[in-house]
Amino acid sequence: MRKKVDFLVIGSGIAGLSFALKVADYGKVCIITKSSAEEGSTKYAQGGIAAVMYTPDTYEKHIKDTMIAGDELSDEKIVRITITESTERVKELIEWGANFDKNASGKYDLAKEGGHSEFRVLHHKDNTGNEIERALLNSIASHPNIEILENHFTVDIITQHHLGIEVNRRTNDIRCFGAYVLNEATHEIDTYLSKVTLIATGGNGNVYNTTTNPAISTGDGIAMVYRAKGKVENMEFIQFHPTSLYNPNEKPAFLITEALRGAGAILKTYDGKEFMQKYDQRGSLASRDIVARAIDSEMKINGWDYVYLDARHLEKHKLIDHFPTIYAKCLSIGIDITRDMIPVVPAAHYNCGGIKVDEWGRSSILNLYASGESASTGLHGANRLASNSLLESLVFSNRASIDALKEVKNITYCKEIPDWNSEGMVMNEEMVLITQSLKELQLIMSNYVGIVRSNLRLKRAFDRLDILYKETEDLYDKSILTTKLCELRNLINIGYLIIKMAMERKESIGLHYSIDYPRNRD
Ligand code: FAD
Ligand code: SIN
């Protein structure tokens, strides 16, 4: 099957959907999504979306908090753009139908999270992402120019490479002509030709053994762009959320939102003592890199499997009213958060790096934009400030739409693109070749490339990954493609990028902490 669309959007989370809504009045939009439309990290976002709404908060305060959280590695220009556009973007989201909680005086009930100096996080109870995704999908459904194709897996973006023309990473003339997409129902790989393509494929938490990310987060978009010789950066900055619920073997790990600490919950040791003041004067509300490392250190020194989050002193009805999802989830495994402490452990949560884009969401490949977690805008630097990612997605999808609408008139389809050739490929009959390699990859990454790293651990991970890489490429070259095989290949690619960039960074900064490079930036 061959199809032509003006705008090809890969991903149906906040980044893809908000971009689609902005361009749909000006051309045909096709959204490709590998699972059901609502599935993705967006749906699971708990804490909320950070934006400057009322005094005493100011753009300057939010900018300062973002720069501090990012360990001063964020691009200040991009931080300023994002924060100063926050109020307008959130208002637009509200116009699209998203409901955020209000207090008795009718103002938005703003929450606080780690690293924020003010209350500025808009939320819908503790299931904000679900509300945002609902509102966006609802608006999409009523737009005649937007089509969503579920259970369609994008294998690769199409560039000159597919016309037999060599491209390399140093040139600036690589061009995107669309994408090859595996239709799960027909098992065919179809050709989608587009004028503009947006990658909004989200994160890659599944490269680790324990993650808060849903199963779809396998870094596909980043791997595709890297294979197409586009620029990818900052992959060493993987954010581990300090508090996922300790419930061994549950995948994904259930998140205990940072907003609970914002509401007053306190981290305690296995034997019930506060410990965060030892690490940072902001205590349990220090920024995420610091809290996750402190928990990791307490667990390792003492041989504990988890620490506790104590919310027992908070007002019972307020606790249940603001955090109904967490209350119900914990209760389902026998923990009453109004009476019991919650066992928590850090889990891989967010990728601060990704496809390098400029202030208009343009990647290094022509006609290709990226937004959301798969993109690296420069906002997060070495560590993301909590609840800044939903905001970043809105701001950069909007900016990408403005640029794409200017450009699209001058772009024509490339008719010479060949269809996908599966000739001679055979069905891989042994799923174990994929599932076992995935487990190995996740263990290598968790054990050697986690919260605390060293040169030796990184080298060991690199060497182990090389074996998995060769075996998987070999399998890929002779197999009829399946989503699982492609995801494994992409995750290995992501693991390689994280390790390579971690090896190149010879300092400890933000989320990249190496015992070989004691911190010297303080
Ligand atoms: P996603 O919402 O993950 O969507 C990715 C989309 O791409 C999906 O539709 C997926 O199916 C599709 N896709 C992926 N690969 C392919 C492929 N090969 N082919 C076709 N489709 C593909 N951030 C905040 O700011 N505030 C919060 O409170 C917050 N809480 C969070 C809680 C949890 C549990 C998690 C996991 C994350 C949280 N985050 C939060 C982070 C935030 O939710 C994500 O960074 C953000 O939602 C990413 O949006 P996205 O549109 O980039 O990706
Ligand atoms: C949370 O609710 O703690 C997650 C917020 C985020 O990842 O930004």
Short mmCIF file of C-alpha atoms in Angstrom, two decimals, residues 48-54 56-70 72 74-76 78-87 90 110-111 113-122 379-380 383-392 395:
data_model
loop_
_atom_site.label_atom_id
_atom_site.label_comp_id
_atom_site.label_asym_id
_atom_site.label_seq_id
_atom_site.Cartn_x
_atom_site.Cartn_y
_atom_site.Cartn_z
CA GLY A 48 0.68 17.57 36.17
CA ILE A 49 1.88 20.33 33.92
CA ALA A 50 4.07 23.19 35.12
CA ALA A 51 3.10 26.70 34.06
CA VAL A 52 3.21 30.19 35.47
CA MET A 53 -0.40 31.10 36.26
CA TYR A 54 -0.59 33.58 39.15
CA PRO A 56 3.69 35.34 43.43
CA ASP A 57 5.00 33.05 40.70
CA THR A 58 6.88 34.67 37.82
CA TYR A 59 8.48 33.50 34.58
CA GLU A 60 11.87 34.43 36.06
CA LYS A 61 11.36 32.09 39.03
CA HIS A 62 10.32 29.18 36.80
CA ILE A 63 13.28 29.86 34.49
CA LYS A 64 15.66 29.89 37.46
CA ASP A 65 14.25 26.62 38.86
CA THR A 66 14.57 24.96 35.43
CA MET A 67 18.19 26.10 35.07
CA ILE A 68 19.10 24.90 38.57
CA ALA A 69 17.43 21.51 38.05
CA GLY A 70 19.25 21.15 34.72
CA GLU A 72 23.00 24.86 34.44
CA SER A 74 20.06 23.80 29.85
CA ASP A 75 20.02 26.21 26.91
CA GLU A 76 18.85 29.43 28.57
CA ILE A 78 15.17 27.60 25.04
CA VAL A 79 14.27 27.67 28.74
CA ARG A 80 13.07 31.27 28.36
CA ILE A 81 11.04 30.44 25.24
CA THR A 82 9.38 27.45 26.93
CA ILE A 83 8.51 29.15 30.19
CA THR A 84 7.30 32.44 28.71
CA GLU A 85 5.01 30.51 26.35
CA SER A 86 3.70 28.26 29.15
CA THR A 87 0.61 30.25 30.14
CA VAL A 90 -1.88 25.73 28.93
CA LEU A 110 -1.50 24.50 41.87
CA ALA A 111 0.73 21.77 43.28
CA GLU A 113 7.07 19.20 43.10
CA GLY A 114 10.79 18.70 43.62
CA GLY A 115 12.97 21.62 42.50
CA HIS A 116 10.06 24.09 42.19
CA SER A 117 10.28 27.22 44.33
CA GLU A 118 6.56 27.95 43.85
CA PHE A 119 3.26 26.11 43.57
CA ARG A 120 2.79 25.99 39.78
CA VAL A 121 1.74 22.50 38.70
CA LEU A 122 -1.76 22.27 37.22
CA LEU A 379 15.21 22.66 27.95
CA HIS A 380 16.22 19.97 30.41
CA ASN A 383 18.23 16.91 34.53
CA ARG A 384 14.56 17.71 33.87
CA LEU A 385 12.55 19.79 36.32
CA ALA A 386 9.42 17.86 37.34
CA SER A 387 6.32 18.45 35.21
CA ASN A 388 8.23 20.41 32.57
CA SER A 389 7.88 17.69 29.92
CA LEU A 390 4.17 17.92 29.14
CA LEU A 391 4.75 21.65 28.87
CA GLU A 392 7.75 21.20 26.58
CA VAL A 395 5.41 24.46 23.33
#
